[in-house]
Amino acid sequence: MSAPRGQFSSNVGFLMAAAGSAVGLGNIWGFPTKAASNGGAAFVVIYLLLAFVLAYPALMAELTIGRHARRNMVQALREISTGPVSRFFANLTGFGGILIASLILSFYAIVAGWMVAHLAEPFATLIGASSTADWLTSSSTARNMTFTAIFSGLTMLIIASGVEKGIERWSTLLMPSLIILLLLLIMYVLTQPGAIIGLQVYLMPDFSQVSPELLLSAMGQAFFSLSLGVGTMLIYGSYLSQQESLPRLGVLVTLIDVGIAFTAGLLILPAMYVAQEAGTQIFADDGSLIAGPGLILQVLPALFDSMGTIGLVVALAFFALMTIASLTSSISMLEVPVAFSIENLKLPRRSATLLVGLIIFAISSVIIFNFDALFGLVISISTEYGQPLLGVSLCIFAGWIWRRDQLLQELRKGHENIEQTLFWKIWPWYVRVVCPLLILAAFVQTLL
Ligand code: PHE
C-alpha cells in the first residue's frame, strides 16, 4: 500500500481551494481587459455562456476522473485506461499535463513576482527609500529574478505543508481576504471622477464585435480561468471526499470564478478611466485600450501616484489582491508535478516540492534571461495550444475510454437522486460528443 493521501477536510475547504485555483490573474487582469477591448458586455455574455456550456462540462470531467482514481493525473488516466493504446494515450496526456502545468507556473511566477515587487513599493516610499522604490517598479533582470524567487518560495512553502495544512488552510484564509479587498477597492474607485465612463465601456454591449476570433478568445479565457486541461482540477478532485456532490461543487466553482471575473471588471475598467481623467494615457498609439503588462504596471500605478498618500494605501490593497489571487493559483499548478513525484517517484512531499519547485524556478530564470524571445512563446504554447488539446483529451477519457458504469457510479456518490437531474441526462453524452468537437473546432480556427 502507498502512504495515506491528503484530503480536504470539508466541502468548504475544497471549494476555497478549487475557486482559489480558478480565480487568479486570469480573472482580475485578463478578463476585464479582454472584455474592454472586445465589445464590453457582448464579450461578458459570450464568456458566461462558454463558461457554462464548455468549461463547466470539462471541469466535471477532471473532477470526476480525479475523485474516482484518487491519484495524480498520470496514474489516474492509466487506471481508467482499458488497453495498450489508451494506456499510451494516458501517459501522453498525463505527462503533457505535468509539463504544461509546470510551464504555466514558470511564466505565472514571473508575473506574480511583479505583483509582489509592486506590493513592496509603497513600504519603500513610506520610509523614504525612493531609489529602492524605483528599482522595485522598473523592469530589470535582477528585480525579476529576486521577486520570482520570492514568489516561487512562497508557493513551495505552502505546497510543502500538504493538502490540508497547506493548500486548504491558505486558500480558506486568502480567498475571503481577496473578496473583501476587491469590494473595498471597487467602492473607492467608483467614487472617483471618470469611473462612470469606465463602467459604461464595460457594461454596454457592442454586438457588432462578435466574431469567430472573439469566441476563440472567450474560450481560451474560460479554459485558462477555470484552470482546465493540466490536471489541477483533477488532482484537487482526487483530494475530495466521496460524500460530496461533484456536479454541485463544480457549479459553485464555476459561479465563483465567473462572478469574481465579472466583479473585477467593475474595478479595472473604471480605474482605467479614472486614470485617464487624472492625465494618464490609457490608449495605445493604434487606438486600442492598453491591456498588456502596461495596464497593471504603468497605468494603474500612475493613477495611484496621482492620488497622494491615499494612493499608497490603494496601491497596497490592489497589489495585495493581485498577489493573493496569484498565490492560490500557483499552488494548484505546483501540486500537479508534486503529487506525481510523491505518488509515482515515491519522494517525500518536502523533497518533491523542493525538487520540482527548483526545476520550475530554473525554467522561469531561463525565461527571464531571454525575456523577449521566450515569455510570449511560453504563454502561447501552454495556454493556446497545450490547454485546449489536453482539454479535448480529458473529455475523450471521460467520454470514451473510461468504463461508462464506473463513471456513472462515481457521479452517484454524494448526490442522491442524481438520475432525476438535468445534469445526469445531458452531461454524459455531452462530454463525449459536444465538448471535444467544440474545443477542437475552436482550436482548428486558431490554426487557420
Ligand atoms: N486559473 C488561473 C487564473 O485565472 C490560472 C491557472 C491556469 C491556474 C492553469 C491553474 C492551472 O489565473
Short mmCIF file of C-alpha atoms and ligand atoms in Angstrom, two decimals:
data_model
loop_
_atom_site.label_atom_id
_atom_site.label_comp_id
_atom_site.label_asym_id
_atom_site.label_seq_id
_atom_site.Cartn_x
_atom_site.Cartn_y
_atom_site.Cartn_z
CA MET A 1 0.00 0.00 0.00
CA SER A 2 1.16 3.51 -0.67
CA ALA A 3 1.30 6.19 2.01
CA PRO A 4 -2.08 7.69 3.00
CA ARG A 5 -3.07 10.57 0.73
CA GLY A 6 -4.11 14.01 1.81
CA GLN A 7 -7.77 15.00 1.68
CA PHE A 8 -9.68 18.26 2.05
CA SER A 9 -11.32 18.35 5.48
CA SER A 10 -14.64 19.75 4.22
CA ASN A 11 -16.51 20.79 1.11
CA VAL A 12 -15.83 24.43 2.01
CA GLY A 13 -12.11 23.66 2.09
CA PHE A 14 -12.32 22.09 -1.34
CA LEU A 15 -14.40 24.98 -2.64
CA MET A 16 -11.93 27.59 -1.42
CA ALA A 17 -9.00 25.65 -2.88
CA ALA A 18 -10.63 24.99 -6.26
CA ALA A 19 -12.04 28.51 -6.51
CA GLY A 20 -8.64 29.79 -5.38
CA SER A 21 -7.01 27.91 -8.23
CA ALA A 22 -9.54 29.25 -10.70
CA VAL A 23 -9.51 32.85 -9.51
CA GLY A 24 -6.19 34.36 -10.47
CA LEU A 25 -4.53 36.86 -12.75
CA GLY A 26 -6.77 35.49 -15.48
CA ASN A 27 -9.84 36.86 -13.70
CA ILE A 28 -8.59 40.14 -12.36
CA TRP A 29 -6.36 41.15 -15.21
CA GLY A 30 -7.14 39.02 -18.26
CA PHE A 31 -10.91 39.01 -18.20
CA PRO A 32 -11.65 42.74 -17.69
CA THR A 33 -9.15 43.86 -20.31
CA LYS A 34 -10.35 41.30 -22.85
CA ALA A 35 -13.91 42.42 -22.24
CA ALA A 36 -12.94 46.07 -22.65
CA SER A 37 -11.23 45.51 -25.96
CA ASN A 38 -13.83 43.07 -27.36
CA GLY A 39 -17.21 44.70 -27.22
CA GLY A 40 -17.72 45.10 -23.46
CA ALA A 41 -20.85 43.35 -22.27
CA ALA A 42 -21.07 41.39 -25.53
CA PHE A 43 -17.86 39.63 -24.51
CA VAL A 44 -19.16 39.20 -20.96
CA VAL A 45 -22.33 37.47 -22.19
CA ILE A 46 -20.44 35.16 -24.55
CA TYR A 47 -17.93 34.36 -21.86
CA LEU A 48 -20.65 33.44 -19.38
CA LEU A 49 -22.25 31.21 -21.95
CA LEU A 50 -18.98 29.45 -22.81
CA ALA A 51 -18.06 29.06 -19.17
CA PHE A 52 -21.23 27.08 -18.57
CA VAL A 53 -21.63 25.17 -21.82
CA LEU A 54 -17.98 24.32 -22.39
CA ALA A 55 -15.74 24.91 -19.42
CA TYR A 56 -18.09 23.54 -16.75
CA PRO A 57 -18.55 20.17 -18.52
CA ALA A 58 -14.78 19.91 -19.00
CA LEU A 59 -14.24 20.78 -15.34
CA MET A 60 -16.63 17.97 -14.41
CA ALA A 61 -14.59 15.51 -16.47
CA GLU A 62 -11.46 16.37 -14.49
CA LEU A 63 -13.14 16.35 -11.08
CA THR A 64 -14.88 13.02 -11.71
CA ILE A 65 -11.80 11.23 -13.01
CA GLY A 66 -9.73 12.62 -10.14
CA ARG A 67 -12.09 11.67 -7.37
CA HIS A 68 -12.60 8.20 -8.78
CA ALA A 69 -8.92 7.36 -9.17
CA ARG A 70 -7.66 9.29 -6.13
CA ARG A 71 -4.32 9.60 -7.88
CA ASN A 72 -2.28 12.17 -9.78
CA MET A 73 -3.06 12.80 -13.44
CA VAL A 74 -0.70 10.22 -14.97
CA GLN A 75 -1.77 7.47 -12.62
CA ALA A 76 -5.48 8.37 -12.77
CA LEU A 77 -5.57 8.23 -16.56
CA ARG A 78 -3.62 4.97 -16.62
CA GLU A 79 -6.10 3.46 -14.21
CA ILE A 80 -9.14 4.23 -16.29
CA SER A 81 -7.43 3.05 -19.48
CA THR A 82 -8.59 -0.21 -20.94
CA GLY A 83 -5.81 -1.35 -23.30
CA PRO A 84 -2.32 -0.60 -24.57
CA VAL A 85 -3.47 2.17 -26.91
CA SER A 86 -5.42 4.06 -24.29
CA ARG A 87 -2.57 3.50 -21.86
CA PHE A 88 -0.17 5.14 -24.27
CA PHE A 89 -2.62 7.97 -24.64
CA ALA A 90 -2.88 8.18 -20.83
CA ASN A 91 0.87 8.63 -20.50
CA LEU A 92 0.92 11.24 -23.22
CA THR A 93 -1.90 13.26 -21.66
CA GLY A 94 -0.70 12.77 -18.10
CA PHE A 95 2.87 13.82 -18.74
CA GLY A 96 1.64 16.52 -21.11
CA GLY A 97 -0.46 17.93 -18.26
CA ILE A 98 2.50 17.91 -15.88
CA LEU A 99 4.68 19.65 -18.45
CA ILE A 100 2.11 22.31 -19.34
CA ALA A 101 1.21 22.96 -15.68
CA SER A 102 4.92 23.50 -15.00
CA LEU A 103 5.31 25.82 -17.99
CA ILE A 104 2.29 27.85 -16.93
CA LEU A 105 3.76 28.17 -13.45
CA SER A 106 7.12 29.21 -14.88
CA PHE A 107 5.68 32.35 -16.52
CA TYR A 108 2.97 32.90 -13.92
CA ALA A 109 5.61 33.16 -11.17
CA ILE A 110 7.37 35.92 -13.12
CA VAL A 111 4.18 37.96 -13.47
CA ALA A 112 3.24 37.29 -9.85
CA GLY A 113 6.74 38.42 -8.89
CA TRP A 114 5.96 41.81 -10.47
CA MET A 115 2.89 41.98 -8.24
CA VAL A 116 4.97 41.28 -5.12
CA ALA A 117 7.53 43.91 -6.14
CA HIS A 118 4.77 46.48 -6.59
CA LEU A 119 3.33 45.41 -3.24
CA ALA A 120 6.65 46.23 -1.60
CA GLU A 121 6.92 49.64 -3.29
CA PRO A 122 4.54 51.63 -1.01
CA PHE A 123 6.61 50.50 2.00
CA ALA A 124 9.83 51.70 0.37
CA THR A 125 8.16 55.01 -0.46
CA LEU A 126 6.85 55.40 3.09
CA ILE A 127 10.31 55.07 4.63
CA GLY A 128 11.72 57.46 2.05
CA ALA A 129 13.82 54.89 0.18
CA SER A 130 12.99 56.34 -3.20
CA SER A 131 15.75 54.65 -5.18
CA THR A 132 14.60 51.28 -3.83
CA ALA A 133 11.04 52.19 -4.77
CA ASP A 134 12.21 52.95 -8.31
CA TRP A 135 14.11 49.69 -8.53
CA LEU A 136 11.03 47.78 -7.39
CA THR A 137 8.85 49.21 -10.09
CA SER A 138 11.23 49.31 -13.04
CA SER A 139 11.84 46.20 -15.04
CA SER A 140 15.28 44.64 -14.65
CA THR A 141 16.67 41.14 -14.68
CA ALA A 142 17.81 41.48 -11.06
CA ARG A 143 14.40 42.61 -9.87
CA ASN A 144 12.61 39.91 -11.84
CA MET A 145 14.92 37.18 -10.54
CA THR A 146 14.56 38.36 -6.95
CA PHE A 147 10.79 38.54 -6.92
CA THR A 148 10.18 35.42 -8.97
CA ALA A 149 12.35 33.64 -6.40
CA ILE A 150 10.35 35.13 -3.51
CA PHE A 151 7.02 34.21 -5.07
CA SER A 152 8.18 30.70 -6.02
CA GLY A 153 9.48 30.26 -2.48
CA LEU A 154 6.08 31.19 -1.03
CA THR A 155 4.34 28.77 -3.37
CA MET A 156 6.75 26.00 -2.35
CA LEU A 157 6.28 26.70 1.36
CA ILE A 158 2.52 26.22 1.10
CA ILE A 159 2.76 23.09 -1.05
CA ALA A 160 5.37 21.56 1.24
CA SER A 161 2.80 21.73 4.07
CA GLY A 162 0.43 19.38 2.28
CA VAL A 163 -3.20 19.32 1.26
CA GLU A 164 -4.99 20.21 4.47
CA LYS A 165 -2.37 22.28 6.28
CA GLY A 166 -1.06 23.96 3.15
CA ILE A 167 -3.48 24.22 0.24
CA GLU A 168 -6.73 24.14 2.19
CA ARG A 169 -5.65 26.32 5.09
CA TRP A 170 -4.14 29.05 2.94
CA SER A 171 -6.92 29.08 0.37
CA THR A 172 -9.54 29.35 3.13
CA LEU A 173 -7.67 32.25 4.62
CA LEU A 174 -6.79 34.07 1.42
CA MET A 175 -9.97 33.77 -0.65
CA PRO A 176 -12.23 35.76 1.73
CA SER A 177 -9.48 38.41 2.03
CA LEU A 178 -9.38 38.62 -1.74
CA ILE A 179 -13.11 39.23 -1.96
CA ILE A 180 -13.05 41.89 0.77
CA LEU A 181 -10.12 43.73 -0.86
CA LEU A 182 -11.81 43.60 -4.24
CA LEU A 183 -15.06 45.06 -2.91
CA LEU A 184 -13.30 47.81 -0.93
CA LEU A 185 -11.29 48.83 -3.97
CA ILE A 186 -14.40 48.93 -6.16
CA MET A 187 -16.22 51.12 -3.64
CA TYR A 188 -13.32 53.54 -3.57
CA VAL A 189 -12.69 53.69 -7.31
CA LEU A 190 -16.35 54.18 -8.19
CA THR A 191 -16.41 57.43 -6.23
CA GLN A 192 -13.59 58.90 -8.36
CA PRO A 193 -14.12 61.18 -11.36
CA GLY A 194 -14.22 59.30 -14.67
CA ALA A 195 -15.25 55.96 -13.16
CA ILE A 196 -18.70 56.01 -14.70
CA ILE A 197 -17.34 56.17 -18.25
CA GLY A 198 -15.34 53.05 -17.49
CA LEU A 199 -18.46 51.32 -16.23
CA GLN A 200 -20.26 52.24 -19.44
CA VAL A 201 -17.47 50.87 -21.62
CA TYR A 202 -17.60 47.65 -19.63
CA LEU A 203 -21.34 47.19 -19.43
CA MET A 204 -22.64 48.50 -22.78
CA PRO A 205 -22.74 45.58 -25.21
CA ASP A 206 -21.35 46.12 -28.68
CA PHE A 207 -22.54 43.04 -30.53
CA SER A 208 -21.01 44.23 -33.80
CA GLN A 209 -17.69 42.98 -32.42
CA VAL A 210 -18.87 39.38 -32.07
CA SER A 211 -16.69 37.29 -34.40
CA PRO A 212 -15.06 33.87 -34.53
CA GLU A 213 -11.92 35.39 -33.02
CA LEU A 214 -13.94 36.75 -30.15
CA LEU A 215 -15.44 33.32 -29.49
CA LEU A 216 -11.99 31.83 -29.52
CA SER A 217 -10.59 34.42 -27.20
CA ALA A 218 -13.52 33.87 -24.82
CA MET A 219 -12.97 30.11 -24.92
CA GLY A 220 -9.27 30.41 -24.21
CA GLN A 221 -10.05 32.77 -21.39
CA ALA A 222 -12.61 30.36 -19.90
CA PHE A 223 -10.18 27.42 -20.08
CA PHE A 224 -7.35 29.34 -18.51
CA SER A 225 -9.58 30.85 -15.89
CA LEU A 226 -11.04 27.53 -14.74
CA SER A 227 -7.52 26.04 -14.64
CA LEU A 228 -8.52 23.31 -17.10
CA GLY A 229 -6.59 20.70 -19.04
CA VAL A 230 -3.46 20.49 -16.97
CA GLY A 231 -4.73 18.31 -14.14
CA THR A 232 -5.06 20.90 -11.37
CA MET A 233 -8.77 20.27 -11.04
CA LEU A 234 -8.19 16.55 -11.44
CA ILE A 235 -5.77 16.49 -8.53
CA TYR A 236 -8.00 18.68 -6.34
CA GLY A 237 -10.87 16.32 -7.17
CA SER A 238 -8.70 13.44 -6.02
CA TYR A 239 -8.50 15.00 -2.54
CA LEU A 240 -12.27 15.38 -2.28
CA SER A 241 -14.40 13.16 -0.07
CA GLN A 242 -16.93 10.83 -1.67
CA GLN A 243 -19.71 12.32 0.42
CA GLU A 244 -19.83 15.48 -1.69
CA SER A 245 -21.84 16.01 -4.85
CA LEU A 246 -19.49 16.67 -7.74
CA PRO A 247 -21.95 18.44 -10.08
CA ARG A 248 -22.96 20.88 -7.34
CA LEU A 249 -19.42 21.70 -6.28
CA GLY A 250 -18.44 22.10 -9.93
CA VAL A 251 -21.25 24.61 -10.48
CA LEU A 252 -20.19 26.55 -7.40
CA VAL A 253 -16.57 26.73 -8.53
CA THR A 254 -17.68 27.94 -11.96
CA LEU A 255 -20.03 30.51 -10.44
CA ILE A 256 -17.37 31.88 -8.10
CA ASP A 257 -14.88 32.05 -10.95
CA VAL A 258 -17.11 33.94 -13.37
CA GLY A 259 -18.56 36.01 -10.53
CA ILE A 260 -15.14 37.27 -9.49
CA ALA A 261 -14.05 37.84 -13.09
CA PHE A 262 -17.16 39.94 -13.65
CA THR A 263 -16.69 41.83 -10.38
CA ALA A 264 -13.04 42.53 -11.20
CA GLY A 265 -14.26 44.28 -14.34
CA LEU A 266 -16.13 46.70 -12.09
CA LEU A 267 -12.75 47.65 -10.66
CA ILE A 268 -10.34 47.59 -13.59
CA LEU A 269 -12.35 49.41 -16.25
CA PRO A 270 -13.48 52.29 -14.02
CA ALA A 271 -9.92 52.54 -12.66
CA MET A 272 -8.56 52.93 -16.19
CA TYR A 273 -10.91 55.77 -16.96
CA VAL A 274 -10.18 57.40 -13.61
CA ALA A 275 -6.51 57.23 -14.62
CA GLN A 276 -7.35 58.88 -17.92
CA GLU A 277 -9.20 61.63 -16.10
CA ALA A 278 -6.07 62.10 -13.99
CA GLY A 279 -3.96 62.58 -17.11
CA THR A 280 -2.59 59.08 -17.80
CA GLN A 281 -2.67 57.73 -21.32
CA ILE A 282 -4.87 54.62 -21.49
CA PHE A 283 -5.00 54.07 -25.23
CA ALA A 284 -2.05 52.74 -27.21
CA ASP A 285 -0.92 54.50 -30.39
CA ASP A 286 -3.17 52.32 -32.55
CA GLY A 287 -6.21 53.47 -30.58
CA SER A 288 -6.69 50.22 -28.63
CA LEU A 289 -7.01 50.17 -24.87
CA ILE A 290 -3.71 49.37 -23.13
CA ALA A 291 -4.30 45.84 -21.89
CA GLY A 292 -0.95 44.06 -21.53
CA PRO A 293 1.58 44.46 -18.71
CA GLY A 294 1.42 48.23 -19.34
CA LEU A 295 -2.02 48.35 -17.76
CA ILE A 296 -1.16 46.85 -14.41
CA LEU A 297 2.44 48.04 -14.27
CA GLN A 298 2.11 51.59 -15.64
CA VAL A 299 -1.45 52.87 -16.00
CA LEU A 300 -2.71 51.83 -12.58
CA PRO A 301 0.50 52.76 -10.67
CA ALA A 302 0.36 56.20 -12.36
CA LEU A 303 -3.19 56.50 -11.07
CA PHE A 304 -2.16 55.53 -7.53
CA ASP A 305 0.68 58.07 -7.66
CA SER A 306 -1.71 60.82 -8.61
CA MET A 307 -3.82 60.12 -5.53
CA GLY A 308 -1.24 61.28 -2.99
CA THR A 309 -0.98 59.49 0.37
CA ILE A 310 -4.22 57.58 -0.01
CA GLY A 311 -2.73 56.29 -3.25
CA LEU A 312 -0.18 54.35 -1.19
CA VAL A 313 -2.96 52.55 0.64
CA VAL A 314 -4.88 51.88 -2.55
CA ALA A 315 -1.73 50.58 -4.28
CA LEU A 316 -1.04 48.35 -1.32
CA ALA A 317 -4.57 46.94 -1.36
CA PHE A 318 -4.50 46.45 -5.12
CA PHE A 319 -1.19 44.60 -5.28
CA ALA A 320 -2.10 42.56 -2.20
CA LEU A 321 -5.20 41.49 -4.12
CA MET A 322 -3.12 40.52 -7.15
CA THR A 323 -0.56 38.66 -5.05
CA ILE A 324 -3.23 36.68 -3.19
CA ALA A 325 -5.02 35.80 -6.41
CA SER A 326 -1.74 34.59 -7.92
CA LEU A 327 -0.71 32.55 -4.92
CA THR A 328 -3.89 30.49 -4.60
CA SER A 329 -3.48 29.67 -8.31
CA SER A 330 0.23 28.97 -8.33
CA ILE A 331 -0.06 26.42 -5.53
CA SER A 332 -2.56 24.46 -7.60
CA MET A 333 -0.13 24.40 -10.54
CA LEU A 334 2.78 23.22 -8.41
CA GLU A 335 0.65 20.48 -6.81
CA VAL A 336 0.33 18.75 -10.22
CA PRO A 337 4.01 17.72 -10.63
CA VAL A 338 4.49 17.40 -6.86
CA ALA A 339 1.64 14.90 -6.50
CA PHE A 340 3.17 12.87 -9.33
CA SER A 341 6.60 12.89 -7.70
CA ILE A 342 5.12 11.79 -4.38
CA GLU A 343 2.95 9.01 -5.75
CA ASN A 344 4.96 7.70 -8.66
CA LEU A 345 8.53 8.51 -7.72
CA LYS A 346 7.87 7.85 -4.01
CA LEU A 347 9.55 11.06 -2.86
CA PRO A 348 8.54 12.58 0.49
CA ARG A 349 6.36 15.70 -0.01
CA ARG A 350 9.03 18.15 1.10
CA SER A 351 11.76 16.80 -1.15
CA ALA A 352 9.30 16.56 -4.03
CA THR A 353 8.29 20.20 -3.54
CA LEU A 354 11.88 21.38 -3.33
CA LEU A 355 12.99 19.41 -6.37
CA VAL A 356 10.07 20.32 -8.63
CA GLY A 357 9.96 23.91 -7.35
CA LEU A 358 13.63 24.41 -8.18
CA ILE A 359 13.27 22.91 -11.64
CA ILE A 360 10.38 25.25 -12.40
CA PHE A 361 12.30 28.19 -10.97
CA ALA A 362 15.16 27.28 -13.31
CA ILE A 363 12.73 27.44 -16.25
CA SER A 364 11.49 30.84 -15.02
CA SER A 365 15.11 32.02 -14.89
CA VAL A 366 15.76 30.95 -18.46
CA ILE A 367 12.65 32.92 -19.48
CA ILE A 368 13.79 35.98 -17.52
CA PHE A 369 17.23 35.96 -19.15
CA ASN A 370 15.69 35.59 -22.62
CA PHE A 371 12.58 37.54 -21.93
CA ASP A 372 11.77 38.91 -25.39
CA ALA A 373 12.26 35.60 -27.13
CA LEU A 374 10.62 33.29 -24.59
CA PHE A 375 7.98 35.00 -22.46
CA GLY A 376 5.27 35.30 -25.11
CA LEU A 377 6.23 31.98 -26.66
CA VAL A 378 5.82 30.00 -23.43
CA ILE A 379 2.45 31.65 -22.75
CA SER A 380 1.26 30.84 -26.23
CA ILE A 381 2.48 27.20 -26.24
CA SER A 382 1.00 26.45 -22.85
CA THR A 383 -2.30 28.31 -22.92
CA GLU A 384 -3.25 28.48 -26.60
CA TYR A 385 -2.12 25.01 -27.64
CA GLY A 386 -1.44 22.93 -24.53
CA GLN A 387 -4.55 23.63 -22.51
CA PRO A 388 -7.20 23.16 -25.24
CA LEU A 389 -5.55 19.99 -26.61
CA LEU A 390 -5.26 18.45 -23.17
CA GLY A 391 -8.86 19.51 -22.51
CA VAL A 392 -10.05 17.54 -25.55
CA SER A 393 -8.05 14.56 -24.42
CA LEU A 394 -9.54 14.62 -20.92
CA CYS A 395 -13.06 14.80 -22.36
CA ILE A 396 -12.22 11.78 -24.54
CA PHE A 397 -11.03 9.90 -21.47
CA ALA A 398 -14.23 10.73 -19.57
CA GLY A 399 -16.50 10.15 -22.55
CA TRP A 400 -14.97 7.24 -24.49
CA ILE A 401 -12.20 5.44 -22.69
CA TRP A 402 -13.40 5.23 -19.11
CA ARG A 403 -15.95 2.47 -18.47
CA ARG A 404 -19.39 4.04 -18.51
CA ASP A 405 -20.73 2.23 -15.45
CA GLN A 406 -17.76 3.38 -13.37
CA LEU A 407 -18.20 6.97 -14.44
CA LEU A 408 -21.91 6.95 -13.60
CA GLN A 409 -21.20 5.21 -10.32
CA GLU A 410 -18.73 7.95 -9.38
CA LEU A 411 -21.28 10.66 -10.14
CA ARG A 412 -23.88 8.97 -7.93
CA LYS A 413 -21.60 9.21 -4.90
CA GLY A 414 -22.61 12.07 -2.63
CA HIS A 415 -25.58 13.02 -4.80
CA GLU A 416 -28.87 11.29 -4.08
CA ASN A 417 -31.42 11.15 -6.86
CA ILE A 418 -28.88 12.37 -9.38
CA GLU A 419 -30.73 10.29 -12.00
CA GLN A 420 -33.53 12.83 -11.90
CA THR A 421 -31.31 15.81 -12.66
CA LEU A 422 -30.79 17.56 -15.96
CA PHE A 423 -27.07 17.11 -15.41
CA TRP A 424 -27.40 13.33 -15.47
CA LYS A 425 -29.48 13.39 -18.64
CA ILE A 426 -27.20 15.69 -20.55
CA TRP A 427 -23.62 15.63 -19.33
CA PRO A 428 -22.57 12.03 -20.03
CA TRP A 429 -23.18 12.29 -23.78
CA TYR A 430 -22.32 15.95 -23.89
CA VAL A 431 -18.79 15.37 -22.61
CA ARG A 432 -18.46 12.57 -25.11
CA VAL A 433 -19.50 14.34 -28.27
CA VAL A 434 -20.17 18.04 -27.93
CA CYS A 435 -17.25 19.07 -25.72
CA PRO A 436 -14.41 17.58 -27.76
CA LEU A 437 -15.94 18.77 -31.02
CA LEU A 438 -16.47 22.31 -29.78
CA ILE A 439 -12.97 22.59 -28.39
CA LEU A 440 -11.43 21.08 -31.49
CA ALA A 441 -13.46 23.33 -33.78
CA ALA A 442 -12.28 26.37 -31.88
CA PHE A 443 -8.73 25.06 -31.89
CA VAL A 444 -8.64 24.43 -35.63
CA GLN A 445 -9.83 28.01 -36.05
CA THR A 446 -6.73 29.26 -34.26
CA LEU A 447 -4.51 27.33 -36.61
CA LEU A 448 -6.17 28.74 -39.71
N1 PHE B 1 -6.99 29.93 -13.34
C1 PHE B 1 -5.79 30.67 -13.10
C2 PHE B 1 -6.05 32.15 -13.38
O1 PHE B 1 -7.12 32.53 -13.77
C3 PHE B 1 -4.64 30.18 -13.93
C4 PHE B 1 -4.39 28.73 -13.91
C5 PHE B 1 -4.23 28.02 -15.10
C6 PHE B 1 -4.26 28.02 -12.73
C7 PHE B 1 -3.97 26.66 -15.12
C8 PHE B 1 -4.01 26.66 -12.72
C9 PHE B 1 -3.85 25.97 -13.93
O2 PHE B 1 -5.18 32.96 -13.23
#
